[in-house]
Amino acid sequence: MTGQPLRAARALSVAVVGLEGLLVEVESALHQGLPGVQLIGLPDTAAAEARERVRAAVIATGLTWPSLRLVVNLRPADVRKSGSAFDVAVAVAVLLAAGLATDRRAENRVHLGELGLDGTVHPVHGVLPAVAAAVAAGHPEVVVPSENVPEAELVPGARVTGVRHLSEVAHGYGAEGVRMLQPVALERSTPAPVAEPAAKDLADVIGQEQARHALEVAAAGGHHLFLSGPPGAGKSMLAARLPGLLPDLDDAAAVEVTTVHSVAGTYRSSSGLIRRPPYEAPHHTASKAAIIGGGSRTLQPGAVVRAHRGVLLLDEAAEFPRTVLDTLRQPIEEGQVVLARASQRAIFPCRVQLVLAANPCPCGWASGKALRCRCTPKALRDYAGKLSGPLLDRVDIRVDVAAVPRAQLLSSRRGETSATVAARVAAARAAQAERWKDTPWRTNAEVDGPWLRDYTGRIDPHLLTPLKRVADTPELSMRGVDRVVRVAWTLADLHGLEHPGPAELGAALTLRNRDLDA
Protein backbone atom coordinates (compact mmCIF):
# COMPACT_ATOMS: atom_id res chain seq x y z
CA MET A 1 0.00 0.00 0.00
CA THR A 2 1.41 3.37 -0.98
CA GLY A 3 1.15 6.41 1.25
CA GLN A 4 -0.80 8.42 -1.29
CA PRO A 5 -4.49 7.63 -1.89
CA LEU A 6 -5.51 6.42 -5.33
CA ARG A 7 -8.38 8.88 -5.42
CA ALA A 8 -9.86 11.38 -2.98
CA ALA A 9 -13.00 13.50 -2.83
CA ARG A 10 -15.16 15.38 -0.41
CA ALA A 11 -18.74 16.38 0.32
CA LEU A 12 -20.28 18.72 2.85
CA SER A 13 -22.73 18.20 5.71
CA VAL A 14 -23.58 19.92 9.01
CA ALA A 15 -23.26 18.83 12.63
CA VAL A 16 -25.80 20.37 15.01
CA VAL A 17 -24.57 20.96 18.56
CA GLY A 18 -27.27 22.44 20.73
CA LEU A 19 -29.00 24.85 18.34
CA GLU A 20 -25.82 25.75 16.45
CA GLY A 21 -24.79 24.19 13.16
CA LEU A 22 -21.15 23.50 12.26
CA LEU A 23 -20.12 22.81 8.66
CA VAL A 24 -18.56 19.34 8.36
CA GLU A 25 -16.30 18.30 5.50
CA VAL A 26 -16.71 14.61 4.66
CA GLU A 27 -13.40 13.50 3.15
CA SER A 28 -13.07 10.14 1.42
CA ALA A 29 -9.94 8.45 0.12
CA LEU A 30 -9.34 5.10 -1.64
CA HIS A 31 -6.13 3.17 -0.87
CA GLN A 32 -4.64 -0.09 -2.03
CA GLY A 33 -5.20 -2.80 0.54
CA LEU A 34 -7.78 -5.15 1.90
CA PRO A 35 -11.34 -3.97 1.16
CA GLY A 36 -12.95 -2.25 4.11
CA VAL A 37 -14.36 1.03 5.33
CA GLN A 38 -12.92 3.08 8.17
CA LEU A 39 -15.01 6.03 9.41
CA ILE A 40 -13.09 8.48 11.59
CA GLY A 41 -13.62 11.99 12.93
CA LEU A 42 -15.27 11.33 16.31
CA PRO A 43 -18.58 9.80 15.15
CA ASP A 44 -21.04 8.44 17.69
CA THR A 45 -22.59 5.01 17.25
CA ALA A 46 -25.36 6.19 14.92
CA ALA A 47 -22.93 8.13 12.71
CA ALA A 48 -20.38 5.29 12.67
CA GLU A 49 -23.03 2.84 11.44
CA ALA A 50 -23.22 4.94 8.25
CA ARG A 51 -20.56 2.58 6.87
CA GLU A 52 -23.03 -0.27 6.49
CA ARG A 53 -26.03 1.87 5.56
CA VAL A 54 -24.12 3.66 2.78
CA ARG A 55 -22.62 0.43 1.40
CA ALA A 56 -26.01 -1.29 1.22
CA ALA A 57 -27.67 1.81 -0.29
CA VAL A 58 -25.01 2.19 -3.01
CA ILE A 59 -25.32 -1.47 -3.99
CA ALA A 60 -29.13 -1.12 -4.04
CA THR A 61 -28.81 1.54 -6.76
CA GLY A 62 -27.02 -0.93 -9.04
CA LEU A 63 -23.55 0.57 -8.59
CA THR A 64 -20.43 -1.43 -7.66
CA TRP A 65 -18.93 -0.81 -4.25
CA PRO A 66 -15.15 -0.22 -4.60
CA SER A 67 -13.00 -3.25 -3.74
CA LEU A 68 -10.35 -1.13 -2.04
CA ARG A 69 -9.59 0.23 1.38
CA LEU A 70 -11.81 3.25 1.96
CA VAL A 71 -11.18 5.88 4.64
CA VAL A 72 -13.85 8.48 5.41
CA ASN A 73 -13.03 11.39 7.72
CA LEU A 74 -15.54 13.81 9.25
CA ARG A 75 -13.68 17.08 9.68
CA PRO A 76 -13.18 18.90 12.07
CA ALA A 77 -12.15 15.72 13.84
CA ASP A 78 -12.32 17.14 17.38
CA VAL A 79 -16.10 17.76 17.30
CA ARG A 80 -18.37 14.84 18.12
CA LYS A 81 -20.66 13.94 15.22
CA SER A 82 -24.03 12.62 16.34
CA GLY A 83 -26.87 11.06 14.42
CA SER A 84 -27.47 9.72 10.93
CA ALA A 85 -27.76 12.99 8.99
CA PHE A 86 -24.27 12.49 7.47
CA ASP A 87 -25.27 9.38 5.47
CA VAL A 88 -26.00 11.11 2.14
CA ALA A 89 -22.83 13.22 2.35
CA VAL A 90 -20.76 10.10 3.04
CA ALA A 91 -22.38 8.34 0.07
CA VAL A 92 -21.65 11.30 -2.25
CA ALA A 93 -18.01 11.48 -1.12
CA VAL A 94 -17.58 7.74 -1.72
CA LEU A 95 -19.18 7.88 -5.18
CA LEU A 96 -16.90 10.75 -6.19
CA ALA A 97 -13.75 9.07 -4.84
CA ALA A 98 -14.65 5.80 -6.56
CA GLY A 99 -15.20 7.59 -9.88
CA LEU A 100 -18.82 6.44 -9.99
CA ALA A 101 -20.02 10.06 -9.88
CA THR A 102 -18.25 12.67 -11.98
CA ASP A 103 -19.88 16.02 -11.21
CA ARG A 104 -17.44 17.75 -8.87
CA ARG A 105 -20.01 20.47 -8.13
CA ALA A 106 -21.28 17.99 -5.57
CA GLU A 107 -18.24 18.80 -3.42
CA ASN A 108 -19.57 22.30 -2.69
CA ARG A 109 -23.14 21.33 -1.87
CA VAL A 110 -24.38 20.48 1.60
CA HIS A 111 -26.07 17.09 1.94
CA LEU A 112 -28.35 15.99 4.78
CA GLY A 113 -30.30 12.80 5.21
CA GLU A 114 -30.33 9.26 6.55
CA LEU A 115 -30.09 6.31 4.18
CA GLY A 116 -32.10 3.13 4.38
CA LEU A 117 -30.61 -0.16 3.23
CA ASP A 118 -32.69 0.07 0.03
CA GLY A 119 -31.35 3.56 -0.75
CA THR A 120 -34.35 5.47 0.56
CA VAL A 121 -33.46 8.91 1.93
CA HIS A 122 -35.19 9.35 5.27
CA PRO A 123 -35.90 12.68 7.05
CA VAL A 124 -33.72 13.82 9.93
CA HIS A 125 -33.99 16.25 12.84
CA GLY A 126 -32.34 19.67 13.05
CA VAL A 127 -32.65 20.57 9.36
CA LEU A 128 -33.56 24.22 10.06
CA PRO A 129 -30.39 25.11 12.05
CA ALA A 130 -28.29 22.92 9.75
CA VAL A 131 -29.43 24.72 6.59
CA ALA A 132 -29.08 28.10 8.31
CA ALA A 133 -25.46 27.22 9.18
CA ALA A 134 -24.78 26.11 5.60
CA VAL A 135 -26.12 29.37 4.14
CA ALA A 136 -24.15 31.40 6.69
CA ALA A 137 -20.99 29.52 5.71
CA GLY A 138 -21.47 30.44 2.04
CA HIS A 139 -23.00 27.17 0.81
CA PRO A 140 -26.63 27.97 -0.07
CA GLU A 141 -27.13 24.84 -2.23
CA VAL A 142 -28.44 22.07 0.01
CA VAL A 143 -29.76 18.59 -0.67
CA VAL A 144 -32.25 17.30 1.90
CA PRO A 145 -34.82 14.51 2.20
CA SER A 146 -38.01 15.46 0.38
CA GLU A 147 -39.97 15.40 3.65
CA ASN A 148 -37.63 18.05 5.08
CA VAL A 149 -37.92 20.45 2.12
CA PRO A 150 -40.62 22.72 3.67
CA GLU A 151 -38.47 23.10 6.79
CA ALA A 152 -35.28 23.80 4.82
CA GLU A 153 -37.05 26.41 2.69
CA LEU A 154 -37.76 28.47 5.80
CA VAL A 155 -34.13 29.62 5.67
CA PRO A 156 -33.76 32.79 3.54
CA GLY A 157 -31.28 32.37 0.70
CA ALA A 158 -31.24 28.57 0.71
CA ARG A 159 -31.51 26.79 -2.65
CA VAL A 160 -33.07 23.49 -1.65
CA THR A 161 -33.21 20.23 -3.57
CA GLY A 162 -35.34 17.42 -2.16
CA VAL A 163 -34.55 13.76 -2.83
CA ARG A 164 -36.35 10.55 -1.97
CA HIS A 165 -33.76 7.96 -3.02
CA LEU A 166 -29.98 7.76 -3.40
CA SER A 167 -30.43 6.83 -7.06
CA GLU A 168 -31.66 10.39 -7.70
CA VAL A 169 -28.50 11.79 -6.12
CA ALA A 170 -26.14 9.43 -7.97
CA HIS A 171 -27.83 10.04 -11.35
CA GLY A 172 -27.83 13.81 -10.77
CA TYR A 173 -24.06 13.72 -10.22
CA GLY A 174 -23.32 11.81 -13.42
CA ALA A 175 -23.23 8.18 -12.27
CA GLU A 176 -23.92 5.73 -15.10
CA GLY A 177 -25.86 2.51 -14.85
CA VAL A 178 -27.96 3.68 -11.93
CA ARG A 179 -31.19 1.82 -11.29
CA MET A 180 -33.67 4.66 -10.80
CA LEU A 181 -35.61 3.36 -7.85
CA GLN A 182 -38.44 4.70 -5.76
CA PRO A 183 -38.75 4.29 -2.00
CA VAL A 184 -40.71 1.25 -0.96
CA ALA A 185 -43.97 2.54 0.50
CA LEU A 186 -45.51 0.53 3.30
CA GLU A 187 -49.19 -0.18 2.82
CA ARG A 188 -51.07 1.63 5.52
CA SER A 189 -54.70 2.45 6.00
CA THR A 190 -55.23 6.16 5.63
CA PRO A 191 -55.89 7.54 9.10
CA ALA A 192 -58.80 9.86 9.60
CA PRO A 193 -57.73 13.48 9.92
CA VAL A 194 -57.30 14.50 13.52
CA ALA A 195 -59.11 17.70 14.38
CA GLU A 196 -57.17 20.32 16.24
CA PRO A 197 -58.29 20.49 19.87
CA ALA A 198 -60.54 23.40 20.64
CA ALA A 199 -58.85 26.31 22.34
CA LYS A 200 -59.38 26.36 26.09
CA ASP A 201 -61.33 29.46 26.98
CA LEU A 202 -60.94 31.42 30.20
CA ALA A 203 -64.72 31.80 30.29
CA ASP A 204 -64.89 28.13 31.32
CA VAL A 205 -63.37 29.01 34.70
CA ILE A 206 -66.11 29.81 37.20
CA GLY A 207 -65.41 32.60 39.67
CA GLN A 208 -61.77 33.01 40.79
CA GLU A 209 -61.61 36.72 40.00
CA GLN A 210 -58.33 37.22 41.85
CA ALA A 211 -56.69 34.24 40.15
CA ARG A 212 -58.00 35.33 36.75
CA HIS A 213 -56.52 38.79 37.32
CA ALA A 214 -53.19 37.24 38.31
CA LEU A 215 -53.25 35.13 35.15
CA GLU A 216 -53.82 38.23 33.04
CA VAL A 217 -50.95 40.09 34.72
CA ALA A 218 -48.65 37.07 34.25
CA ALA A 219 -49.54 36.88 30.56
CA ALA A 220 -49.10 40.62 30.02
CA GLY A 221 -45.61 40.81 31.49
CA GLY A 222 -44.27 37.29 31.01
CA HIS A 223 -44.14 36.68 34.78
CA HIS A 224 -43.78 33.38 36.62
CA LEU A 225 -46.87 32.29 38.55
CA PHE A 226 -47.61 30.07 41.57
CA LEU A 227 -51.17 28.87 42.17
CA SER A 228 -51.91 27.23 45.51
CA GLY A 229 -55.26 25.88 46.63
CA PRO A 230 -57.38 22.84 47.46
CA PRO A 231 -58.31 20.17 44.90
CA GLY A 232 -60.95 21.21 42.39
CA ALA A 233 -60.47 24.95 42.90
CA GLY A 234 -59.45 25.45 39.25
CA LYS A 235 -55.65 25.72 39.40
CA SER A 236 -55.00 23.40 36.47
CA MET A 237 -57.82 24.96 34.43
CA LEU A 238 -56.39 28.41 34.92
CA ALA A 239 -52.83 27.39 34.06
CA ALA A 240 -53.92 25.53 30.91
CA ARG A 241 -55.58 28.72 29.64
CA LEU A 242 -52.50 30.91 29.97
CA PRO A 243 -51.15 30.09 26.46
CA GLY A 244 -54.44 31.28 24.96
CA LEU A 245 -53.85 34.75 26.44
CA LEU A 246 -50.41 35.17 24.88
CA PRO A 247 -49.92 36.96 21.55
CA ASP A 248 -48.45 35.23 18.50
CA LEU A 249 -44.68 35.06 18.30
CA ASP A 250 -42.88 37.65 16.21
CA ASP A 251 -40.54 36.54 13.40
CA ALA A 252 -37.40 36.32 15.54
CA ALA A 253 -39.11 34.37 18.32
CA ALA A 254 -40.85 32.08 15.82
CA VAL A 255 -37.50 31.16 14.26
CA GLU A 256 -36.04 30.44 17.73
CA VAL A 257 -38.97 28.23 18.73
CA THR A 258 -39.06 26.40 15.39
CA THR A 259 -35.32 25.74 15.62
CA VAL A 260 -35.73 24.28 19.12
CA HIS A 261 -38.47 21.91 17.99
CA SER A 262 -36.56 20.98 14.84
CA VAL A 263 -33.63 19.81 16.99
CA ALA A 264 -35.97 18.13 19.49
CA GLY A 265 -37.76 16.23 16.71
CA THR A 266 -41.18 17.64 17.63
CA TYR A 267 -41.55 19.91 14.59
CA ARG A 268 -43.93 19.15 11.70
CA SER A 269 -42.52 20.45 8.42
CA SER A 270 -45.97 21.13 7.00
CA SER A 271 -46.78 23.70 9.69
CA GLY A 272 -44.26 26.38 8.68
CA LEU A 273 -42.82 28.61 11.38
CA ILE A 274 -44.31 27.97 14.81
CA ARG A 275 -46.28 31.11 15.62
CA ARG A 276 -48.11 30.11 18.81
CA PRO A 277 -46.27 30.05 22.15
CA PRO A 278 -45.51 26.42 23.06
CA TYR A 279 -46.97 24.73 26.11
CA GLU A 280 -45.27 21.95 28.08
CA ALA A 281 -46.82 20.16 31.07
CA PRO A 282 -44.57 17.24 32.13
CA HIS A 283 -45.79 14.69 34.67
CA HIS A 284 -44.42 14.93 38.20
CA THR A 285 -42.50 11.67 37.69
CA ALA A 286 -40.29 13.37 35.06
CA SER A 287 -36.54 13.17 35.65
CA LYS A 288 -34.02 16.02 35.67
CA ALA A 289 -32.93 15.09 32.15
CA ALA A 290 -36.55 15.18 30.95
CA ILE A 291 -37.08 18.66 32.41
CA ILE A 292 -33.71 20.28 31.66
CA GLY A 293 -32.33 18.11 28.87
CA GLY A 294 -29.31 15.91 28.48
CA GLY A 295 -28.13 12.61 27.07
CA SER A 296 -24.94 10.60 27.20
CA ARG A 297 -24.25 10.79 23.45
CA THR A 298 -26.44 13.53 21.98
CA LEU A 299 -27.50 16.48 24.10
CA GLN A 300 -31.26 16.86 23.65
CA PRO A 301 -33.45 19.73 24.90
CA GLY A 302 -35.79 19.06 27.82
CA ALA A 303 -39.27 20.39 28.58
CA VAL A 304 -38.02 23.78 29.80
CA VAL A 305 -36.27 24.31 26.44
CA ARG A 306 -39.19 23.04 24.35
CA ALA A 307 -41.34 25.60 26.20
CA HIS A 308 -39.05 28.46 25.07
CA ARG A 309 -41.14 31.63 24.50
CA GLY A 310 -44.12 29.80 25.95
CA VAL A 311 -45.42 28.20 29.15
CA LEU A 312 -43.96 25.44 31.33
CA LEU A 313 -46.61 24.11 33.74
CA LEU A 314 -45.55 21.96 36.67
CA ASP A 315 -48.90 20.73 37.94
CA GLU A 316 -48.84 19.09 41.38
CA ALA A 317 -45.50 20.87 41.78
CA ALA A 318 -44.90 19.62 45.32
CA GLU A 319 -44.97 16.04 44.02
CA PHE A 320 -41.90 16.66 41.86
CA PRO A 321 -38.61 15.67 43.54
CA ARG A 322 -37.02 18.74 45.06
CA THR A 323 -33.78 18.04 43.20
CA VAL A 324 -35.71 18.26 39.92
CA LEU A 325 -37.42 21.52 40.86
CA ASP A 326 -34.19 23.15 41.99
CA THR A 327 -32.54 22.48 38.64
CA LEU A 328 -34.91 25.13 37.25
CA ARG A 329 -33.55 27.92 39.42
CA GLN A 330 -30.69 28.97 37.15
CA PRO A 331 -32.45 28.41 33.78
CA ILE A 332 -35.53 30.51 34.59
CA GLU A 333 -33.30 33.27 35.97
CA GLU A 334 -30.87 33.39 33.04
CA GLY A 335 -33.14 32.30 30.21
CA GLN A 336 -30.84 29.54 29.01
CA VAL A 337 -29.71 26.01 29.84
CA VAL A 338 -26.04 25.07 29.60
CA LEU A 339 -25.57 21.31 29.23
CA ALA A 340 -21.97 20.21 29.69
CA ARG A 341 -20.49 16.75 29.30
CA ALA A 342 -16.90 15.56 29.20
CA SER A 343 -16.74 15.74 25.40
CA GLN A 344 -19.35 18.32 24.46
CA ARG A 345 -21.20 21.41 25.58
CA ALA A 346 -24.48 22.86 24.31
CA ILE A 347 -26.46 26.00 25.13
CA PHE A 348 -30.24 26.01 24.71
CA PRO A 349 -32.55 29.02 25.17
CA CYS A 350 -35.38 28.69 27.71
CA ARG A 351 -37.11 32.04 28.11
CA VAL A 352 -40.26 30.54 29.61
CA GLN A 353 -43.14 31.44 31.86
CA LEU A 354 -43.01 28.99 34.73
CA VAL A 355 -46.37 28.10 36.28
CA LEU A 356 -46.41 26.08 39.50
CA ALA A 357 -49.68 24.61 40.77
CA ALA A 358 -49.87 22.79 44.09
CA ASN A 359 -52.17 21.79 46.91
CA PRO A 360 -51.47 23.38 50.31
CA CYS A 361 -50.76 20.01 51.93
CA PRO A 362 -50.61 16.29 51.05
CA CYS A 363 -54.35 15.78 51.58
CA GLY A 364 -55.15 19.10 49.95
CA TRP A 365 -57.43 20.57 52.61
CA ALA A 366 -55.11 22.64 54.80
CA SER A 367 -56.45 25.82 53.18
CA GLY A 368 -60.02 27.01 53.33
CA LYS A 369 -61.44 23.83 54.92
CA ALA A 370 -58.84 23.30 57.62
CA LEU A 371 -61.15 21.04 59.67
CA ARG A 372 -60.91 18.43 56.91
CA CYS A 373 -57.10 18.35 56.96
CA ARG A 374 -55.67 15.27 58.66
CA CYS A 375 -52.00 15.92 57.89
CA THR A 376 -49.50 15.82 60.77
CA PRO A 377 -47.31 18.86 61.45
CA LYS A 378 -44.32 16.94 60.15
CA ALA A 379 -46.15 16.04 56.95
CA LEU A 380 -47.04 19.71 56.46
CA ARG A 381 -43.41 20.78 56.99
CA ASP A 382 -42.07 18.12 54.64
CA TYR A 383 -44.63 19.00 51.97
CA ALA A 384 -43.91 22.72 52.20
CA GLY A 385 -40.19 21.97 51.98
CA LYS A 386 -40.60 20.43 48.54
CA LEU A 387 -40.79 23.96 47.09
CA SER A 388 -37.52 25.57 48.14
CA GLY A 389 -37.26 29.21 49.13
CA PRO A 390 -34.78 30.05 46.33
CA LEU A 391 -37.17 28.64 43.72
CA LEU A 392 -40.23 30.47 45.07
CA ASP A 393 -38.19 33.66 45.36
CA ARG A 394 -37.93 33.60 41.56
CA VAL A 395 -41.71 33.47 41.14
CA ASP A 396 -43.21 36.93 40.59
CA ILE A 397 -46.87 36.26 41.37
CA ARG A 398 -48.26 33.97 44.07
CA VAL A 399 -51.98 33.45 44.44
CA ASP A 400 -54.12 31.42 46.82
CA VAL A 401 -56.92 29.85 44.78
CA ALA A 402 -59.85 29.25 47.13
CA ALA A 403 -62.56 26.67 46.54
CA VAL A 404 -65.49 28.02 44.56
CA PRO A 405 -68.73 28.35 46.60
CA ARG A 406 -71.39 25.86 45.59
CA ALA A 407 -73.89 28.58 44.77
CA GLN A 408 -71.42 30.12 42.34
CA LEU A 409 -70.77 26.75 40.72
CA LEU A 410 -74.45 26.48 39.81
CA SER A 411 -74.63 30.03 38.51
CA SER A 412 -74.99 30.58 34.76
CA ARG A 413 -72.85 33.71 34.87
CA ARG A 414 -69.64 33.37 32.89
CA GLY A 415 -66.50 35.43 33.15
CA GLU A 416 -64.63 37.21 30.37
CA THR A 417 -63.51 35.14 27.41
CA SER A 418 -59.87 34.49 26.55
CA ALA A 419 -60.24 36.70 23.46
CA THR A 420 -61.30 39.69 25.58
CA VAL A 421 -58.42 39.28 28.04
CA ALA A 422 -55.94 38.52 25.24
CA ALA A 423 -56.75 41.89 23.64
CA ARG A 424 -55.70 43.70 26.84
CA VAL A 425 -52.61 41.51 27.09
CA ALA A 426 -51.67 42.35 23.50
CA ALA A 427 -52.02 46.09 24.20
CA ALA A 428 -49.78 45.77 27.29
CA ARG A 429 -47.21 43.77 25.32
CA ALA A 430 -47.23 46.44 22.60
CA ALA A 431 -46.48 49.13 25.21
CA GLN A 432 -43.57 47.06 26.49
CA ALA A 433 -42.24 46.46 22.98
CA GLU A 434 -42.22 50.22 22.38
CA ARG A 435 -40.57 50.97 25.73
CA TRP A 436 -37.81 48.37 25.41
CA LYS A 437 -37.30 48.55 21.63
CA ASP A 438 -33.71 49.81 21.99
CA THR A 439 -32.78 47.22 24.62
CA PRO A 440 -32.20 43.44 24.51
CA TRP A 441 -35.50 42.83 26.36
CA ARG A 442 -39.03 42.25 25.09
CA THR A 443 -41.18 42.01 28.23
CA ASN A 444 -41.07 43.51 31.69
CA ALA A 445 -40.17 40.13 33.20
CA GLU A 446 -36.95 40.02 31.19
CA VAL A 447 -35.60 43.46 32.17
CA ASP A 448 -32.50 43.45 34.35
CA GLY A 449 -33.53 44.29 37.95
CA PRO A 450 -30.92 46.93 38.89
CA TRP A 451 -31.35 48.62 35.51
CA LEU A 452 -35.14 48.73 35.95
CA ARG A 453 -34.87 50.13 39.49
CA ASP A 454 -32.56 52.87 38.25
CA TYR A 455 -34.90 53.58 35.33
CA THR A 456 -37.90 53.78 37.66
CA GLY A 457 -36.02 56.02 40.09
CA ARG A 458 -35.18 58.48 37.33
CA ILE A 459 -38.90 58.82 36.56
CA ASP A 460 -39.84 59.49 40.20
CA PRO A 461 -37.15 59.44 42.93
CA HIS A 462 -39.77 58.82 45.65
CA LEU A 463 -41.65 56.04 43.89
CA LEU A 464 -39.57 53.18 45.32
CA THR A 465 -39.40 54.57 48.87
CA PRO A 466 -42.12 52.22 50.25
CA LEU A 467 -40.25 49.25 48.80
CA LYS A 468 -37.08 50.23 50.66
CA ARG A 469 -38.93 49.85 53.96
CA VAL A 470 -40.21 46.39 52.99
CA ALA A 471 -36.79 45.36 51.68
CA ASP A 472 -35.30 45.94 55.14
CA THR A 473 -37.33 42.97 56.42
CA PRO A 474 -36.35 39.33 55.86
CA GLU A 475 -39.71 38.76 54.14
CA LEU A 476 -38.61 40.28 50.81
CA SER A 477 -35.22 39.66 49.21
CA MET A 478 -33.48 42.01 46.82
CA ARG A 479 -34.52 39.70 44.00
CA GLY A 480 -38.08 39.95 45.30
CA VAL A 481 -37.92 43.76 45.18
CA ASP A 482 -36.88 43.62 41.53
CA ARG A 483 -39.73 41.29 40.71
CA VAL A 484 -42.26 43.53 42.46
CA VAL A 485 -41.05 46.46 40.36
CA ARG A 486 -41.42 44.41 37.18
CA VAL A 487 -45.00 43.43 38.05
CA ALA A 488 -45.78 47.07 38.90
CA TRP A 489 -44.70 48.11 35.41
CA THR A 490 -46.95 45.42 33.92
CA LEU A 491 -49.91 46.66 35.95
CA ALA A 492 -49.24 50.16 34.64
CA ASP A 493 -49.20 48.83 31.07
CA LEU A 494 -52.53 47.07 31.60
CA HIS A 495 -54.00 50.29 32.97
CA GLY A 496 -52.63 52.37 30.09
CA LEU A 497 -50.30 54.40 32.33
CA GLU A 498 -46.91 55.78 31.32
CA HIS A 499 -45.30 54.45 34.50
CA PRO A 500 -46.39 52.77 37.75
CA GLY A 501 -47.46 54.69 40.82
CA PRO A 502 -47.94 53.80 44.50
CA ALA A 503 -51.17 51.94 43.68
CA GLU A 504 -49.42 49.68 41.15
CA LEU A 505 -46.54 49.00 43.57
CA GLY A 506 -49.00 48.11 46.32
CA ALA A 507 -50.92 45.81 44.01
CA ALA A 508 -47.67 44.16 42.88
CA LEU A 509 -46.74 43.49 46.50
CA THR A 510 -50.16 41.99 47.10
CA LEU A 511 -49.76 39.71 44.09
CA ARG A 512 -46.55 38.50 45.69
CA ASN A 513 -48.49 37.79 48.91
CA ARG A 514 -46.96 40.80 50.58
CA ASP A 515 -48.65 43.87 52.08
CA LEU A 516 -47.28 47.36 51.56
CA ASP A 517 -47.46 48.04 55.30
CA ALA A 518 -45.77 44.79 56.33
Short mmCIF file of C-alpha atoms in Angstrom, two decimals, residues 36 40-41 46 74 94 112 141 158 212 231 267 277 289 317 324 362 385 402 439 470 505 514 516:
data_model
loop_
_atom_site.label_atom_id
_atom_site.label_comp_id
_atom_site.label_asym_id
_atom_site.label_seq_id
_atom_site.Cartn_x
_atom_site.Cartn_y
_atom_site.Cartn_z
CA GLY A 36 -12.95 -2.25 4.11
CA ILE A 40 -13.09 8.48 11.59
CA GLY A 41 -13.62 11.99 12.93
CA ALA A 46 -25.36 6.19 14.92
CA LEU A 74 -15.54 13.81 9.25
CA VAL A 94 -17.58 7.74 -1.72
CA LEU A 112 -28.35 15.99 4.78
CA GLU A 141 -27.13 24.84 -2.23
CA ALA A 158 -31.24 28.57 0.71
CA ARG A 212 -58.00 35.33 36.75
CA PRO A 231 -58.31 20.17 44.90
CA TYR A 267 -41.55 19.91 14.59
CA PRO A 277 -46.27 30.05 22.15
CA ALA A 289 -32.93 15.09 32.15
CA ALA A 317 -45.50 20.87 41.78
CA VAL A 324 -35.71 18.26 39.92
CA PRO A 362 -50.61 16.29 51.05
CA GLY A 385 -40.19 21.97 51.98
CA ALA A 402 -59.85 29.25 47.13
CA THR A 439 -32.78 47.22 24.62
CA VAL A 470 -40.21 46.39 52.99
CA LEU A 505 -46.54 49.00 43.57
CA ARG A 514 -46.96 40.80 50.58
CA LEU A 516 -47.28 47.36 51.56
#
